Structures are given as C-alpha cells and as structure tokens.
C-alpha cells in the first residue's frame, strides 16, 4: 500500500502534483473563472463579509498564515490567522459578517473544533477547509471546501498542506471575484498560473537528489534555522516544524526581518540556516533585504542553504547550497518552496534512524485539547 516507497511520507510527497491538480479539478471553468457553488454560502453573503478569521493548528495553521496574505491582497478584507487553541480562550470579536475559515486535514482536531463551535455561537459563518469527507469539522460548519489530497497516512502533513493552500487560494480568489476588487486582472492571471502549478510541483520533485544528499550530510547537527519573509515566513515555520517532528532536531523558523532583533545572536560557525528567498520580481524590495540577511549571517559563519527562484542570480554568491524552484506568482510560491523542506526533513529523519511515518510522541489526529 506504500506503492513501492519505503514510507507513506515519501509516497505522499510524490503524490503532491496530483493532489494539487485534483483539488483544482472542476473549480475553474473554461473561461478561467472560479466556480465554487459547492460552498453553499450565497455570493450575497460573501459580499457582506467584513472580516475573515482563520483558525487551525500545526501545519494547517501555516497554510492559514499564507492564506491571510492572499485574502487581504486579493480581496482587501481584513483577515487574521490564529492558532485554534489560542483563539478559543481570548474572547475574540466575531459577528454575522465574520467569515471564519477552519483548516484541518483530519477534520477531527479538537482545538480547531472548539474554536469553530465558539465562532458559530457568536453568529459567525464557518467555512471548513478539510481533507476528510464527513468528519466532524465539516459536519459542524456552515460550508466546506474539500481538499482532494486523498488519504494522508504519515503523521507529518505534506500533500494535505499543499492542497490546503490551493483551497485557500481558491477561496481568496473567489471572494475577490464575487466582490470585484481592483485586482481583477491579477486574479485572472493567478487563476491561470494556478491551473498550471501542478506541473511546477512535479518539476521540483524531479530535482530533489541534491537536497537529499545535503540532508544526509547534516545528520549530526543539533540545530537548523529557517528564515523567510512574507509568504516565505510561514514556509520557514513549516520547514522547522517538519524537522522537529521527523528529525527530532532543534529547528526554528524566523521572519528574516527579525534577525537583528535577537535571533542573529544564534548564528555561529557552520550553523545550517535555510533561507526561503522571495521572488526578485514583484515585491523586489523584500528580495533585496533578504539577500542582505543572507550576507549578514554568512559573514558570521552560517552555512547558507538558499531556496531561490530559477534565474535569481543575486543570491548565488552567498549560497553555500542553492536549491532552485520554478518561477511562480509571489503568493503561490509556497506551493513549490515547501517541497524541498519536506524532502529535507524526511531524509534527515531517515539518516538519523528515526521512524518517518510515526514520529515519537505524535498522533495523526489530535482529538484532545
Ligand atoms: O488534521 P489537522 O490538519 O487539523 O491537524 C493539525 C495538526 O495537528 C497537524 O498539521 C500537525 O501539525 C502535523 N503533524 C504537522 O505535520
């Protein structure tokens, strides 16, 4: 049932192009418009939404952090993303015009379930983004957009994450479409790029051998740091989470702009630091800033592992290891930049002799608070 792979995680990483394509299937029409009738929330209600709140845990929370950037950019609706376990206990401000999005692979995560129950009690509409048909979270929500990742067996979430991103992009773009924001042309262009993104994920998977080799060479390290900005920041957090749960290594993700506010003190000779570099196109200011960050940490001895777009030559002189990813629209970059981090963590776990599919102390779905 592992389809020839040693671990479910490897199989699930490999299934990502299909999972992404399946999650898009039937949701973009021939004219390039989104059709999300299955949402069952009338467009008239979506037009009235004045705040979006995303609640989730773990990897799904990282997808939510990226979704916030997409929703605010494409719809101009204020959006916040919060850990479900924190949200429930702080008396959040919600009303009938709040759309709460609960993201969960399993649909059974108790923290997320408690958060959505609380939101509904306050009159908010709840949309579940979920991978498990008929599970509790979609059953208790007003609407559901299913991710079509297929069953995810490995405890470490991979293909579910990519499909959560796709589903969230669809929601963000759809909200933009029904509300008609000034980003209409950009929305059409992104829908077009989204339709082709599965092929790009596949291309990334084909180039992973150097990443595996690099991971094996770091098997005796104690710490790996991850840096990113904008959409790259949640990707850095996700890379660190994967490494914690699989390799049992100390791993931390930081927003690169925070380096000088503390974390740079951690940099020492030969410390591996993974940097997720934003596209040099579009928000190029961020790109330049992160190139300076790479220079700063390298000057202090860090071993820089740089994930950057094809054609981004500015980073090359400062990268001890350069991992190339395809050119994508800025907000979609996590669909390709996360993949090397999954492979990296999986290979490190193997090299350290850990049980990849069943990491110690963890369960696939966390049904207690
Ligand atoms: O089933 P859910 O998406 O609600 O699960 C949320 C987290 O427990 C989950 O993403 C966890 O962080 C994974 N083990 C990460 O790989």
Short mmCIF file of C-alpha atoms and ligand atoms in Angstrom, two decimals:
data_model
loop_
_atom_site.label_atom_id
_atom_site.label_comp_id
_atom_site.label_asym_id
_atom_site.label_seq_id
_atom_site.Cartn_x
_atom_site.Cartn_y
_atom_site.Cartn_z
CA UNK A 1 0.00 0.00 0.00
CA UNK A 2 3.04 2.26 0.14
CA UNK A 3 3.16 1.96 -3.63
CA UNK A 4 6.81 0.89 -3.73
CA UNK A 5 8.01 3.67 -1.43
CA UNK A 6 9.75 2.96 1.89
CA UNK A 7 7.45 5.30 3.76
CA UNK A 8 3.99 6.73 3.36
CA UNK A 9 5.54 10.16 3.69
CA UNK A 10 7.65 9.63 0.56
CA UNK A 11 4.60 8.40 -1.31
CA UNK A 12 2.57 11.37 -0.14
CA UNK A 13 5.29 13.85 -1.11
CA UNK A 14 5.35 12.28 -4.56
CA UNK A 15 1.57 12.47 -4.84
CA UNK A 16 1.54 16.23 -4.43
CA UNK A 17 1.22 17.22 -8.10
CA UNK A 18 -1.85 15.01 -8.40
CA UNK A 19 -3.29 16.19 -5.09
CA UNK A 20 -2.92 19.81 -6.21
CA UNK A 21 -4.46 19.10 -9.62
CA UNK A 22 -7.34 17.15 -8.04
CA UNK A 23 -8.09 20.00 -5.66
CA UNK A 24 -8.40 22.38 -8.60
CA UNK A 25 -10.45 19.97 -10.68
CA UNK A 26 -13.91 21.24 -11.59
CA UNK A 27 -13.37 24.50 -9.75
CA UNK A 28 -12.05 26.59 -12.64
CA UNK A 29 -14.29 26.85 -15.72
CA UNK A 30 -13.21 27.04 -19.36
CA UNK A 31 -13.28 30.85 -19.26
CA UNK A 32 -10.85 30.89 -16.32
CA UNK A 33 -13.47 31.86 -13.72
CA UNK A 34 -13.87 30.10 -10.42
CA UNK A 35 -16.96 28.04 -9.76
CA UNK A 36 -17.37 27.25 -6.09
CA UNK A 37 -21.14 26.61 -5.94
CA UNK A 38 -20.34 23.77 -3.56
CA UNK A 39 -19.54 26.41 -0.89
CA UNK A 40 -23.25 26.79 -0.22
CA UNK A 41 -22.67 30.30 1.12
CA UNK A 42 -24.55 32.65 -1.23
CA UNK A 43 -22.48 35.26 -3.03
CA UNK A 44 -24.70 37.90 -1.42
CA UNK A 45 -23.45 36.78 2.00
CA UNK A 46 -19.83 36.67 0.82
CA UNK A 47 -20.15 40.25 -0.45
CA UNK A 48 -21.13 41.36 3.04
CA UNK A 49 -18.21 39.71 4.84
CA UNK A 50 -16.15 42.41 6.57
CA UNK A 51 -13.62 40.25 8.37
CA UNK A 52 -12.07 36.83 7.84
CA UNK A 53 -10.61 34.85 10.71
CA UNK A 54 -8.66 31.67 10.03
CA UNK A 55 -8.22 29.09 12.78
CA UNK A 56 -6.07 25.97 12.56
CA UNK A 57 -3.23 24.07 14.23
CA UNK A 58 0.24 22.97 13.21
CA UNK A 59 0.81 22.69 9.51
CA UNK A 60 -2.75 23.77 8.75
CA UNK A 61 -2.02 26.96 10.71
CA UNK A 62 0.94 27.64 8.44
CA UNK A 63 -1.37 27.27 5.44
CA UNK A 64 -3.67 29.75 7.18
CA UNK A 65 -0.85 32.28 7.62
CA UNK A 66 -0.25 32.19 3.86
CA UNK A 67 -3.99 32.35 3.17
CA UNK A 68 -4.19 35.57 5.19
CA UNK A 69 -1.73 37.25 2.84
CA UNK A 70 -3.65 36.05 -0.21
CA UNK A 71 -7.06 37.04 1.18
CA UNK A 72 -6.00 40.51 2.22
CA UNK A 73 -4.19 41.15 -1.05
CA UNK A 74 -6.84 39.89 -3.43
CA UNK A 75 -9.97 40.89 -1.53
CA UNK A 76 -8.91 43.80 0.72
CA UNK A 77 -10.96 42.19 3.52
CA UNK A 78 -9.10 42.31 6.84
CA UNK A 79 -8.02 38.80 7.75
CA UNK A 80 -6.32 37.35 10.78
CA UNK A 81 -4.99 33.87 11.31
CA UNK A 82 -4.78 32.43 14.76
CA UNK A 83 -3.86 29.18 16.42
CA UNK A 84 -7.17 27.50 17.18
CA UNK A 85 -6.01 26.64 20.69
CA UNK A 86 -5.38 30.33 21.47
CA UNK A 87 -8.38 31.78 19.68
CA UNK A 88 -10.99 29.98 21.72
CA UNK A 89 -9.75 31.28 25.04
CA UNK A 90 -9.36 35.00 24.41
CA UNK A 91 -12.90 36.22 23.80
CA UNK A 92 -12.41 37.09 20.10
CA UNK A 93 -14.64 39.67 18.39
CA UNK A 94 -16.95 37.95 15.91
CA UNK A 95 -20.35 38.66 14.39
CA UNK A 96 -22.61 37.73 11.47
CA UNK A 97 -20.32 39.45 8.97
CA UNK A 98 -17.26 37.48 10.07
CA UNK A 99 -16.24 34.54 7.92
CA UNK A 100 -14.28 32.02 9.93
CA UNK A 101 -12.22 29.51 7.96
CA UNK A 102 -11.28 26.37 9.88
CA UNK A 103 -8.50 24.45 8.17
CA UNK A 104 -7.99 20.81 9.11
CA UNK A 105 -6.71 17.77 7.27
CA UNK A 106 -8.35 15.25 9.57
CA UNK A 107 -11.47 17.24 10.40
CA UNK A 108 -11.18 15.88 13.94
CA UNK A 109 -8.69 18.22 15.62
CA UNK A 110 -10.28 19.14 18.93
CA UNK A 111 -8.67 22.58 19.23
CA UNK A 112 -9.98 23.59 15.81
CA UNK A 113 -13.40 22.10 16.52
CA UNK A 114 -13.71 24.05 19.79
CA UNK A 115 -12.69 27.25 18.00
CA UNK A 116 -15.32 26.83 15.30
CA UNK A 117 -18.03 25.97 17.82
CA UNK A 118 -17.20 29.16 19.65
CA UNK A 119 -17.30 31.15 16.39
CA UNK A 120 -20.71 29.80 15.45
CA UNK A 121 -22.07 30.60 18.90
CA UNK A 122 -21.11 34.22 18.21
CA UNK A 123 -23.04 34.16 14.93
CA UNK A 124 -20.09 33.92 12.55
CA UNK A 125 -20.29 31.82 9.38
CA UNK A 126 -17.81 28.97 9.38
CA UNK A 127 -16.23 27.51 6.26
CA UNK A 128 -14.21 24.33 6.74
CA UNK A 129 -11.25 23.52 4.51
CA UNK A 130 -10.91 19.82 5.12
CA UNK A 131 -9.50 16.64 3.61
CA UNK A 132 -11.74 14.08 5.29
CA UNK A 133 -15.26 13.57 3.98
CA UNK A 134 -17.93 13.55 6.62
CA UNK A 135 -15.57 14.28 9.52
CA UNK A 136 -16.69 16.36 12.49
CA UNK A 137 -15.33 19.78 11.50
CA UNK A 138 -17.13 19.97 8.13
CA UNK A 139 -20.26 18.49 9.69
CA UNK A 140 -20.36 21.26 12.25
CA UNK A 141 -19.53 24.05 9.78
CA UNK A 142 -21.87 26.12 7.59
CA UNK A 143 -19.97 25.12 4.49
CA UNK A 144 -17.00 23.07 3.39
CA UNK A 145 -14.44 23.18 0.63
CA UNK A 146 -12.81 19.77 0.50
CA UNK A 147 -9.17 19.38 -0.36
CA UNK A 148 -8.72 16.39 -2.63
CA UNK A 149 -5.39 15.12 -1.33
CA UNK A 150 -6.64 11.57 -0.79
CA UNK A 151 -5.87 9.79 2.49
CA UNK A 152 -2.79 11.12 4.27
CA UNK A 153 -1.29 8.40 6.44
CA UNK A 154 2.10 9.75 7.54
CA UNK A 155 1.85 11.81 10.72
CA UNK A 156 3.82 14.61 9.10
CA UNK A 157 1.49 16.51 6.84
CA UNK A 158 2.69 17.10 3.27
CA UNK A 159 0.19 16.78 0.46
CA UNK A 160 -2.59 18.00 2.75
CA UNK A 161 -0.64 21.22 3.25
CA UNK A 162 -0.28 21.91 -0.46
CA UNK A 163 -3.96 21.24 -1.05
CA UNK A 164 -4.95 23.43 1.90
CA UNK A 165 -3.03 26.22 0.21
CA UNK A 166 -4.79 25.57 -3.08
CA UNK A 167 -8.20 25.55 -1.40
CA UNK A 168 -7.40 28.78 0.43
CA UNK A 169 -6.21 30.44 -2.78
CA UNK A 170 -9.48 29.38 -4.40
CA UNK A 171 -11.47 30.91 -1.55
CA UNK A 172 -9.41 34.11 -1.67
CA UNK A 173 -9.68 34.42 -5.45
CA UNK A 174 -13.37 33.59 -5.36
CA UNK A 175 -14.03 36.26 -2.73
CA UNK A 176 -12.12 38.67 -4.96
CA UNK A 177 -14.15 37.55 -7.95
CA UNK A 178 -17.58 37.97 -6.32
CA UNK A 179 -16.65 41.28 -4.75
CA UNK A 180 -14.91 42.63 -7.84
CA UNK A 181 -11.78 44.18 -6.38
CA UNK A 182 -9.32 46.26 -8.33
CA UNK A 183 -7.12 43.23 -8.70
CA UNK A 184 -9.40 41.65 -11.33
CA UNK A 185 -6.65 41.27 -13.93
CA UNK A 186 -4.22 39.87 -11.39
CA UNK A 187 -6.85 37.41 -10.18
CA UNK A 188 -7.38 36.15 -13.73
CA UNK A 189 -3.63 35.80 -14.24
CA UNK A 190 -3.19 33.92 -10.96
CA UNK A 191 -6.06 31.54 -11.73
CA UNK A 192 -4.28 30.82 -14.99
CA UNK A 193 -0.98 30.15 -13.19
CA UNK A 194 -2.70 28.08 -10.52
CA UNK A 195 -4.11 25.82 -13.21
CA UNK A 196 -0.54 25.05 -14.32
CA UNK A 197 1.08 24.80 -10.89
CA UNK A 198 0.89 21.01 -10.51
CA UNK A 199 3.43 20.68 -13.31
CA UNK A 200 5.77 23.02 -11.45
CA UNK A 201 5.46 20.95 -8.25
CA UNK A 202 6.35 17.93 -10.33
CA UNK A 203 9.44 19.70 -11.68
CA UNK A 204 10.59 20.44 -8.14
CA UNK A 205 10.22 16.78 -7.19
CA UNK A 206 12.46 15.79 -10.09
CA UNK A 207 15.35 17.87 -8.77
CA UNK A 208 15.46 16.69 -5.16
CA UNK A 209 18.52 14.43 -5.17
CA UNK A 210 20.96 17.22 -4.11
CA UNK A 211 18.56 18.12 -1.28
CA UNK A 212 18.62 14.53 -0.01
CA UNK A 213 22.39 14.48 -0.24
CA UNK A 214 22.62 17.73 1.69
CA UNK A 215 20.25 16.43 4.37
CA UNK A 216 22.37 13.32 4.88
CA UNK A 217 25.46 15.48 5.32
CA UNK A 218 23.76 17.36 8.16
CA UNK A 219 22.62 14.31 10.12
CA UNK A 220 24.89 15.02 13.07
CA UNK A 221 23.91 18.67 13.50
CA UNK A 222 21.91 19.78 16.55
CA UNK A 223 20.18 22.86 15.19
CA UNK A 224 18.87 24.15 11.88
CA UNK A 225 17.38 27.62 11.49
CA UNK A 226 14.89 28.69 8.81
CA UNK A 227 14.35 32.24 7.59
CA UNK A 228 11.72 33.70 5.32
CA UNK A 229 9.67 36.81 4.69
CA UNK A 230 6.10 37.42 3.51
CA UNK A 231 4.85 34.03 2.25
CA UNK A 232 8.31 32.63 2.92
CA UNK A 233 7.92 33.16 6.65
CA UNK A 234 5.19 30.52 7.17
CA UNK A 235 7.18 28.28 4.83
CA UNK A 236 10.17 28.71 7.16
CA UNK A 237 7.97 27.79 10.12
CA UNK A 238 6.70 24.75 8.25
CA UNK A 239 10.25 23.66 7.38
CA UNK A 240 11.19 23.93 11.05
CA UNK A 241 8.09 22.04 12.22
CA UNK A 242 8.82 19.20 9.80
CA UNK A 243 12.36 18.95 11.09
CA UNK A 244 11.26 18.93 14.72
CA UNK A 245 8.66 16.24 14.28
CA UNK A 246 10.67 13.99 11.98
CA UNK A 247 14.35 14.51 12.79
CA UNK A 248 13.84 15.46 16.47
CA UNK A 249 16.24 18.33 15.89
CA UNK A 250 16.12 21.79 17.31
CA UNK A 251 14.70 23.79 14.45
CA UNK A 252 13.31 27.30 14.46
CA UNK A 253 11.72 29.46 11.83
CA UNK A 254 12.08 33.23 11.90
CA UNK A 255 10.82 36.17 9.92
CA UNK A 256 14.07 37.31 8.34
CA UNK A 257 13.41 40.93 9.32
CA UNK A 258 13.51 39.87 12.97
CA UNK A 259 17.09 38.59 12.72
CA UNK A 260 18.64 41.78 14.02
CA UNK A 261 16.11 41.91 16.86
CA UNK A 262 17.59 38.84 18.51
CA UNK A 263 17.99 35.62 16.54
CA UNK A 264 21.20 36.72 14.81
CA UNK A 265 22.93 36.09 18.15
CA UNK A 266 22.38 32.38 17.49
CA UNK A 267 24.50 32.39 14.35
CA UNK A 268 27.80 30.59 14.78
CA UNK A 269 30.37 28.84 12.63
CA UNK A 270 28.85 26.19 10.35
CA UNK A 271 25.28 26.54 11.68
CA UNK A 272 22.93 25.46 8.85
CA UNK A 273 20.45 28.21 8.01
CA UNK A 274 17.80 27.63 5.37
CA UNK A 275 16.62 30.82 3.69
CA UNK A 276 13.47 30.97 1.59
CA UNK A 277 14.04 33.81 -0.86
CA UNK A 278 11.10 35.82 -2.23
CA UNK A 279 10.82 36.29 -5.94
CA UNK A 280 13.10 39.04 -7.29
CA UNK A 281 10.14 40.18 -9.40
CA UNK A 282 7.12 41.91 -7.91
CA UNK A 283 7.95 42.82 -4.32
CA UNK A 284 11.62 43.07 -5.13
CA UNK A 285 12.38 45.24 -2.09
CA UNK A 286 11.87 42.17 0.06
CA UNK A 287 14.19 40.21 -2.18
CA UNK A 288 16.98 42.74 -1.73
CA UNK A 289 16.51 42.78 2.01
CA UNK A 290 16.75 39.02 2.28
CA UNK A 291 19.89 38.99 0.16
CA UNK A 292 21.42 41.33 2.77
CA UNK A 293 20.26 38.96 5.52
CA UNK A 294 21.99 36.08 3.78
CA UNK A 295 25.17 38.14 3.54
CA UNK A 296 24.94 39.06 7.24
CA UNK A 297 24.54 35.53 8.51
CA UNK A 298 27.18 34.18 6.17
CA UNK A 299 29.65 36.79 7.37
CA UNK A 300 29.06 35.35 10.85
CA UNK A 301 29.84 31.82 9.75
CA UNK A 302 26.41 30.36 8.90
CA UNK A 303 26.22 27.62 6.31
CA UNK A 304 23.59 29.08 4.00
CA UNK A 305 21.07 26.82 2.31
CA UNK A 306 19.21 29.06 -0.09
CA UNK A 307 15.91 28.29 -1.78
CA UNK A 308 15.54 30.71 -4.67
CA UNK A 309 13.77 31.07 -7.97
CA UNK A 310 15.38 29.95 -11.17
CA UNK A 311 17.18 32.89 -12.71
CA UNK A 312 17.70 34.67 -9.39
CA UNK A 313 21.45 35.26 -9.74
CA UNK A 314 21.80 37.82 -6.94
CA UNK A 315 21.72 35.12 -4.24
CA UNK A 316 24.21 32.76 -5.87
CA UNK A 317 27.44 34.29 -4.46
CA UNK A 318 26.18 33.92 -0.87
CA UNK A 319 24.66 30.44 -1.08
CA UNK A 320 26.70 27.51 0.21
CA UNK A 321 23.90 25.33 -1.14
CA UNK A 322 21.46 26.60 -3.71
CA UNK A 323 18.09 24.93 -4.20
CA UNK A 324 16.25 26.16 -7.27
CA UNK A 325 12.48 26.46 -7.51
CA UNK A 326 10.37 27.43 -10.54
CA UNK A 327 9.23 30.99 -11.13
CA UNK A 328 5.69 31.42 -9.75
CA UNK A 329 3.46 34.37 -8.83
CA UNK A 330 4.61 35.67 -5.43
CA UNK A 331 1.66 34.41 -3.41
CA UNK A 332 1.80 30.93 -4.94
CA UNK A 333 5.49 30.39 -4.19
CA UNK A 334 4.84 28.24 -1.07
CA UNK A 335 3.44 25.51 -3.34
CA UNK A 336 6.93 24.99 -4.70
CA UNK A 337 9.18 26.25 -1.88
CA UNK A 338 7.76 23.91 0.77
CA UNK A 339 8.52 20.75 -1.18
CA UNK A 340 12.33 20.78 -0.74
CA UNK A 341 11.81 21.32 3.01
CA UNK A 342 9.61 18.23 3.23
CA UNK A 343 12.18 16.16 1.39
CA UNK A 344 14.96 17.63 3.55
CA UNK A 345 13.20 16.68 6.81
CA UNK A 346 12.22 13.23 5.61
CA UNK A 347 15.78 12.42 4.53
CA UNK A 348 17.27 13.76 7.76
CA UNK A 349 14.87 11.61 9.77
CA UNK A 350 15.92 8.56 7.79
CA UNK A 351 19.61 9.40 8.17
CA UNK A 352 19.13 9.71 11.93
CA UNK A 353 17.39 6.35 12.07
CA UNK A 354 14.00 7.75 13.05
CA UNK A 355 10.63 6.28 12.31
CA UNK A 356 9.43 8.53 9.47
CA UNK A 357 5.72 7.78 9.35
CA UNK A 358 5.17 7.50 13.09
CA UNK A 359 7.37 10.05 14.89
CA UNK A 360 7.65 9.59 18.62
CA UNK A 361 5.03 11.19 20.85
CA UNK A 362 2.79 12.25 17.95
CA UNK A 363 -0.59 11.14 16.66
CA UNK A 364 -2.05 11.74 13.21
CA UNK A 365 -5.08 13.48 14.56
CA UNK A 366 -5.14 15.22 17.88
CA UNK A 367 -8.59 14.65 19.29
CA UNK A 368 -7.92 16.06 22.73
CA UNK A 369 -7.45 19.69 23.70
O1 LIG B 1 -5.78 17.32 11.00
P1 LIG B 1 -5.34 18.73 11.19
O2 LIG B 1 -4.97 19.40 9.91
O3 LIG B 1 -6.35 19.56 11.94
O4 LIG B 1 -4.04 18.65 12.08
C1 LIG B 1 -3.41 19.81 12.56
C2 LIG B 1 -2.05 19.48 13.12
O5 LIG B 1 -2.16 18.60 14.20
C3 LIG B 1 -1.13 18.87 12.05
O6 LIG B 1 -0.98 19.71 10.94
C4 LIG B 1 0.27 18.58 12.63
O7 LIG B 1 0.91 19.79 12.95
C5 LIG B 1 1.09 17.74 11.65
N1 LIG B 1 1.65 16.59 12.31
C6 LIG B 1 2.20 18.52 11.01
O8 LIG B 1 2.97 17.75 10.15
#
